[in-house]
GROMACS .gro file of N, CA and C in nm:
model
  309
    1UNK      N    1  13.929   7.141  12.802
    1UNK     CA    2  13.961   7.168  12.664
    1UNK      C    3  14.005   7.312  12.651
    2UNK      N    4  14.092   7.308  12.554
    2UNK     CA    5  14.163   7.472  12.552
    2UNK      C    6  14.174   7.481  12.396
    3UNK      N    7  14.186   7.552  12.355
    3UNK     CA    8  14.255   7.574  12.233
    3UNK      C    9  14.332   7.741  12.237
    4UNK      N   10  14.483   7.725  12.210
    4UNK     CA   11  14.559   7.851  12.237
    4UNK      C   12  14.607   7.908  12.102
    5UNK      N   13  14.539   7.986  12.017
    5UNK     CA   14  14.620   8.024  11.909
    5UNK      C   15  14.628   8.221  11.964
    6UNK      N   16  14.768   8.203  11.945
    6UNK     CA   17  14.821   8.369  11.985
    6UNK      C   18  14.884   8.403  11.810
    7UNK      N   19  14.822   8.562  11.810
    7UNK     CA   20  14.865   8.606  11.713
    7UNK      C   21  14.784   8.561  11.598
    8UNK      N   22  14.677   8.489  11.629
    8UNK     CA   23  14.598   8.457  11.505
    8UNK      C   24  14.451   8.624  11.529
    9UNK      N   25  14.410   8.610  11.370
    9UNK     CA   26  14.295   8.714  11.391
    9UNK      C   27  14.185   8.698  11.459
   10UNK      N   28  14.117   8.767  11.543
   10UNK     CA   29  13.963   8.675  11.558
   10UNK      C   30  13.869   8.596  11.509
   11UNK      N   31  13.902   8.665  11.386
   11UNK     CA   32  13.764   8.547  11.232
   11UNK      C   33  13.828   8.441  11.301
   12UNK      N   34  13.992   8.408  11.298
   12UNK     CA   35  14.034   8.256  11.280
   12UNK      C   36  14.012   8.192  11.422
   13UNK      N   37  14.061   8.277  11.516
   13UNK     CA   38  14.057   8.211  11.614
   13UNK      C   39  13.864   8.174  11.633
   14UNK      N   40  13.801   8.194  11.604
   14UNK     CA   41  13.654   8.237  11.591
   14UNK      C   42  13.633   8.064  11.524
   15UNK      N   43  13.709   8.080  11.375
   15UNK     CA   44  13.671   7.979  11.290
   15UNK      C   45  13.746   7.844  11.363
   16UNK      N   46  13.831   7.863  11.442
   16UNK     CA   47  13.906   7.702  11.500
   16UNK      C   48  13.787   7.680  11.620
   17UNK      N   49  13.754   7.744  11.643
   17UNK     CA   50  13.633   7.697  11.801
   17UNK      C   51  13.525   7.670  11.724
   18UNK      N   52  13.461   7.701  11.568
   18UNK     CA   53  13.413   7.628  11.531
   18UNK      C   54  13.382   7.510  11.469
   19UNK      N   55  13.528   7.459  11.422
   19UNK     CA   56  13.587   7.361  11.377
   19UNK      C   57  13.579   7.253  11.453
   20UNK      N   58  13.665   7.302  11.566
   20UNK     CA   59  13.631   7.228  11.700
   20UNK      C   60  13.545   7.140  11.760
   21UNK      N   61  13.414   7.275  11.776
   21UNK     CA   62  13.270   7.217  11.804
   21UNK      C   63  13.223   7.091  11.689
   22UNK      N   64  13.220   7.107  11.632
   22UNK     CA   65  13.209   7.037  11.489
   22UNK      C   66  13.257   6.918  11.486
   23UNK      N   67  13.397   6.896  11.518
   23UNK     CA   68  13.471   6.751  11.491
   23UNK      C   69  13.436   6.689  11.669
   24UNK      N   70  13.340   6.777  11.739
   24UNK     CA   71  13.320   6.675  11.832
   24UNK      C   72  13.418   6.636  11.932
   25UNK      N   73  13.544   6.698  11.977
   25UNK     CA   74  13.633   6.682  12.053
   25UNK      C   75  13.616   6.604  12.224
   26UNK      N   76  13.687   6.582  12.226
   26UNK     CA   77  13.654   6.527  12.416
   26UNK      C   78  13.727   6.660  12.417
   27UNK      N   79  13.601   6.651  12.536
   27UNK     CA   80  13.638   6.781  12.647
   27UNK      C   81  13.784   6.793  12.679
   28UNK      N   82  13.814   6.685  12.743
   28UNK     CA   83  14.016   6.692  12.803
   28UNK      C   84  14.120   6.689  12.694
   29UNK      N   85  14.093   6.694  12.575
   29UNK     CA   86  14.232   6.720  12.461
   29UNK      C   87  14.224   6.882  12.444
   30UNK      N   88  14.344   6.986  12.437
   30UNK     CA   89  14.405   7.064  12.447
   30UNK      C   90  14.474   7.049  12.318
   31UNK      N   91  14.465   7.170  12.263
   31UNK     CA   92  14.538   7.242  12.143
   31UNK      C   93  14.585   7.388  12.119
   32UNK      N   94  14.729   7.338  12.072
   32UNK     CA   95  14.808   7.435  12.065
   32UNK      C   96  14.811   7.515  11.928
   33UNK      N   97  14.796   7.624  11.906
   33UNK     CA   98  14.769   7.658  11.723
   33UNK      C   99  14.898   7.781  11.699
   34UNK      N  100  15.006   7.743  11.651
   34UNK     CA  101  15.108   7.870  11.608
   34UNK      C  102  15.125   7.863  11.523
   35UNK      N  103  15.201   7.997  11.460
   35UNK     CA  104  15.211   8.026  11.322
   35UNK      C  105  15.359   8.006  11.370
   36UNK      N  106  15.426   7.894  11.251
   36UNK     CA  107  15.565   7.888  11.227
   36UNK      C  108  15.581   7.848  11.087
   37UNK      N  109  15.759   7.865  11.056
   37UNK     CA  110  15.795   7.800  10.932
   37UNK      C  111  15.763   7.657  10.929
   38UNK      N  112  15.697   7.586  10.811
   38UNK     CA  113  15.674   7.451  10.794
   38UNK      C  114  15.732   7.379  10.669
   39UNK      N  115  15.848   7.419  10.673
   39UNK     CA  116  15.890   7.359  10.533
   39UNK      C  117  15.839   7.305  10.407
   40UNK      N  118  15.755   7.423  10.334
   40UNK     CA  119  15.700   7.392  10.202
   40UNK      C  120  15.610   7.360  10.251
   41UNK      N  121  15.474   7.319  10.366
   41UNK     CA  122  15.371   7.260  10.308
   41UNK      C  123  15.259   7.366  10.434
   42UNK      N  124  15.168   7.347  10.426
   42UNK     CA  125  15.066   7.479  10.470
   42UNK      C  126  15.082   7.434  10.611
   43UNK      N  127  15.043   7.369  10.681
   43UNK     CA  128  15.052   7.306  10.820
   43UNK      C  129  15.089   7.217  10.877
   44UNK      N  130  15.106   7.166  11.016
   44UNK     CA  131  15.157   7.031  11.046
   44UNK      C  132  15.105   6.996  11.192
   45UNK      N  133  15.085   6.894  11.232
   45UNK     CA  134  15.017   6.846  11.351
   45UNK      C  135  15.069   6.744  11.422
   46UNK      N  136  15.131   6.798  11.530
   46UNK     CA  137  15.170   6.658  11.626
   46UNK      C  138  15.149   6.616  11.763
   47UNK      N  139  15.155   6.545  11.819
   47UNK     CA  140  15.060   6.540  11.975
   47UNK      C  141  15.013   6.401  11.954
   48UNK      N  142  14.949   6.346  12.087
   48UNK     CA  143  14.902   6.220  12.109
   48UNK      C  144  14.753   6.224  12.136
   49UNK      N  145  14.681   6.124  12.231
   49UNK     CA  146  14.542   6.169  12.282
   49UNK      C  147  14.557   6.239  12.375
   50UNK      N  148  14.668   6.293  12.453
   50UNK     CA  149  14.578   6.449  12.538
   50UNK      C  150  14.560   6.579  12.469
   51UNK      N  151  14.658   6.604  12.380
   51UNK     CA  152  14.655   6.731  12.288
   51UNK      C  153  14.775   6.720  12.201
   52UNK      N  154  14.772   6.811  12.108
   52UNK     CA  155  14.881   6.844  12.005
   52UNK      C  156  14.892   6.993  11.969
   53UNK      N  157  15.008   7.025  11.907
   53UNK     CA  158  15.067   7.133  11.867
   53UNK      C  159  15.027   7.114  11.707
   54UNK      N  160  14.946   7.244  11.664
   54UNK     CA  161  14.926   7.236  11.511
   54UNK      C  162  15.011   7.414  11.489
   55UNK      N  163  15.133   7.347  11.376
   55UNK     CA  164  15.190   7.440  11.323
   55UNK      C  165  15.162   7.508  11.193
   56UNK      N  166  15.106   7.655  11.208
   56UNK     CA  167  15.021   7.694  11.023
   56UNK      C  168  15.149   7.769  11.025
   57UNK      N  169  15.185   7.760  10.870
   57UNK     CA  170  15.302   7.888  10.728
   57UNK      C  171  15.224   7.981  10.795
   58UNK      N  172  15.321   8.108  10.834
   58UNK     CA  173  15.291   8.220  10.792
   58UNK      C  174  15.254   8.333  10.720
   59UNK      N  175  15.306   8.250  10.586
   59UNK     CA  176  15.297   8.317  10.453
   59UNK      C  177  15.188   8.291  10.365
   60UNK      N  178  15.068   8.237  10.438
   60UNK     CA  179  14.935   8.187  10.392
   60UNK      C  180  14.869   8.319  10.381
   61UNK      N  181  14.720   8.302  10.285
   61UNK     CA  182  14.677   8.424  10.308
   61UNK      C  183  14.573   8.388  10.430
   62UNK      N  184  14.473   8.454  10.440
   62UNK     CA  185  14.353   8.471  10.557
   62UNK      C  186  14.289   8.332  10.515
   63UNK      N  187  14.234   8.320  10.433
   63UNK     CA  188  14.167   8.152  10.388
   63UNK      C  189  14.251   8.052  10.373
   64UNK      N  190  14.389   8.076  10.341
   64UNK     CA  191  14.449   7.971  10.298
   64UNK      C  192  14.495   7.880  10.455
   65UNK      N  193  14.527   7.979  10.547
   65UNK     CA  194  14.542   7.987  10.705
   65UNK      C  195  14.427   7.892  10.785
   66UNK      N  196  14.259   7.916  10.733
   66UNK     CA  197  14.164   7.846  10.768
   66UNK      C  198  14.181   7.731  10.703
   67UNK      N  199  14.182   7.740  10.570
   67UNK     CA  200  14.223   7.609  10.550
   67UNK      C  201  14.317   7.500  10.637
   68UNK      N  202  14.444   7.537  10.607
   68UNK     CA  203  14.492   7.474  10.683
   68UNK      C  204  14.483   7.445  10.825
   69UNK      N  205  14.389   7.548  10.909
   69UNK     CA  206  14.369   7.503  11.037
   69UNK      C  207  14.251   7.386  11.017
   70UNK      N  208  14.144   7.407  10.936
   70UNK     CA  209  14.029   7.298  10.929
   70UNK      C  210  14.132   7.118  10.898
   71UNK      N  211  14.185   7.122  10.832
   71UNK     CA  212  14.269   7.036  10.801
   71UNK      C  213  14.379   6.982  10.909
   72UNK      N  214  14.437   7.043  10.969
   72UNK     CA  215  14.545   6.995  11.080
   72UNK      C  216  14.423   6.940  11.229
   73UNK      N  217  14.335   7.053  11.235
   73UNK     CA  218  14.230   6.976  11.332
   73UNK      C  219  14.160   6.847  11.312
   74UNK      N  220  14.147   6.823  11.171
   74UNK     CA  221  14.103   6.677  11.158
   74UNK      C  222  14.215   6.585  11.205
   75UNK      N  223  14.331   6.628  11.166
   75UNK     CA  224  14.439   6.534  11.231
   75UNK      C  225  14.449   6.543  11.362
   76UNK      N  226  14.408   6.648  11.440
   76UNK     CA  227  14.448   6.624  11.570
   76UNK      C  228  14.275   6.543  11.672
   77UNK      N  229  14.185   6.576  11.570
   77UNK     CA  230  14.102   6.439  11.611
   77UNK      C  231  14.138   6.284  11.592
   78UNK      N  232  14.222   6.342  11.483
   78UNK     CA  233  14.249   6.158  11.455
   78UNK      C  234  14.328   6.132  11.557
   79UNK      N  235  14.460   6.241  11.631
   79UNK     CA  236  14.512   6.225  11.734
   79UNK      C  237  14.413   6.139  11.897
   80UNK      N  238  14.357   6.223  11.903
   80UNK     CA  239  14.240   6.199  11.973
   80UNK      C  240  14.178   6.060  12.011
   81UNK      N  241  14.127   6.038  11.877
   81UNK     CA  242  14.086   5.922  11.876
   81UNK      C  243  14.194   5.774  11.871
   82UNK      N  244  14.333   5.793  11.865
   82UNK     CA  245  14.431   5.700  11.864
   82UNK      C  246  14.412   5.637  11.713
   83UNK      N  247  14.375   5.708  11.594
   83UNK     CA  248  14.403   5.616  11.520
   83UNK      C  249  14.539   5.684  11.420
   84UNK      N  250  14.547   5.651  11.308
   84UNK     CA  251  14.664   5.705  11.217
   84UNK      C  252  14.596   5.789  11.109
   85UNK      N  253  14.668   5.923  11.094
   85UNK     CA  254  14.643   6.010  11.022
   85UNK      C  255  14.587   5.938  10.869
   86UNK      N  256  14.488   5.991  10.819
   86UNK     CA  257  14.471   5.959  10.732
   86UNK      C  258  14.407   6.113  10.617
   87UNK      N  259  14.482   6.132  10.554
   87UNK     CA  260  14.536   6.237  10.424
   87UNK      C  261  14.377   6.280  10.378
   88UNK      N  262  14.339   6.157  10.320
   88UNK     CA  263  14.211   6.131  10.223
   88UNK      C  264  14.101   6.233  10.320
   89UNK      N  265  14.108   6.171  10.469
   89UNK     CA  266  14.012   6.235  10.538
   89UNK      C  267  14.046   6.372  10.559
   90UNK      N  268  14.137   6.422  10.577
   90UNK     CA  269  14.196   6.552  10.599
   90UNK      C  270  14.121   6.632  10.490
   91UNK      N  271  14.158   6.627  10.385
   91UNK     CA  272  14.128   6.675  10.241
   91UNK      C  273  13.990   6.726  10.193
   92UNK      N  274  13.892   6.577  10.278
   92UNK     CA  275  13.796   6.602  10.250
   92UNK      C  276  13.729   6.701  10.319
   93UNK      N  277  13.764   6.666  10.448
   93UNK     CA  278  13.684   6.742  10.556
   93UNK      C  279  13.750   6.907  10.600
   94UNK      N  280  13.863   6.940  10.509
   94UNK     CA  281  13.908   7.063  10.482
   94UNK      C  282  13.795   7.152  10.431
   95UNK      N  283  13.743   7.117  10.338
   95UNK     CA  284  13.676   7.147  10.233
   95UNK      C  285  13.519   7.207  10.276
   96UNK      N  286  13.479   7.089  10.349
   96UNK     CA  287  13.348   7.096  10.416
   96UNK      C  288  13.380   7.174  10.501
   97UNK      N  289  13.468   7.178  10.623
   97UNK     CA  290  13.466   7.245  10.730
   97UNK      C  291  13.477   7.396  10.673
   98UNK      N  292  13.516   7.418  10.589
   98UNK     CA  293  13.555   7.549  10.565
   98UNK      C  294  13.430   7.616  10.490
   99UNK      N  295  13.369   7.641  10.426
   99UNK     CA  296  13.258   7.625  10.345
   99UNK      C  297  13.173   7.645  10.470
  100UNK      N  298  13.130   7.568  10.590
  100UNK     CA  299  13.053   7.576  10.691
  100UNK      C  300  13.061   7.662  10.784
  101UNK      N  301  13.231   7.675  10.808
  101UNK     CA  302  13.227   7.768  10.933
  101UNK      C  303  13.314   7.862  10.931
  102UNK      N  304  13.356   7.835  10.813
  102UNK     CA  305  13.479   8.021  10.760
  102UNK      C  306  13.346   8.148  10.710
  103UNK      N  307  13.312   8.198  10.759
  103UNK     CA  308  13.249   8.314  10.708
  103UNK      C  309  13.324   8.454  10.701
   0.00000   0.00000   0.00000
């Protein structure tokens, strides 16, 4: 398991390894975390069950950034697990994850 975010701050990179731990990952999925343009929406996540590429806006602030990483990692568990993204869960578990492990 890896998780590579370059150019992120430590809090964040700090707060995705706790995210991480949290959603319970298999050891062998690998994640990629960059800051790129995402056309209008905070993040985006793509990849299969070995790993995925999660793309965060740059133009987020410091929380808005966690946010969206707590959120694209639920999708890349759902990756994980082979099932289909599901929004509702994202949303929710944005919320919680962040609250828990953004300090």
């Amino acid at each position: 398991m890896y998780i590579f975010m370059e150019d992120f701050s430590p809090k964040l990179q700090e707060f995705a390894l706790a995210v991480f731990e949290v959603l319970d990952f298999e050891p062998e999925f690998n994640i990629d975390i960059v800051y790129e343009d995402v056309d209008g929406v905070w993040g985006y996540c793509s990849g299969d069950h070995d790993g995925c590429l999660i793309e965060i806006n740059p133009d987020l602030t410091e929380r808005e950034t966690a946010i969206a990483i707590a959120h694209e990692l639920v999708h890349a568990r759902q990756l994980a697990q082979g099932v289909d993204f599901c929004e509702e869960e994202a949303y929710t578990l944005e919320s919680v994850l962040t609250e828990r492990c953004y300090h």
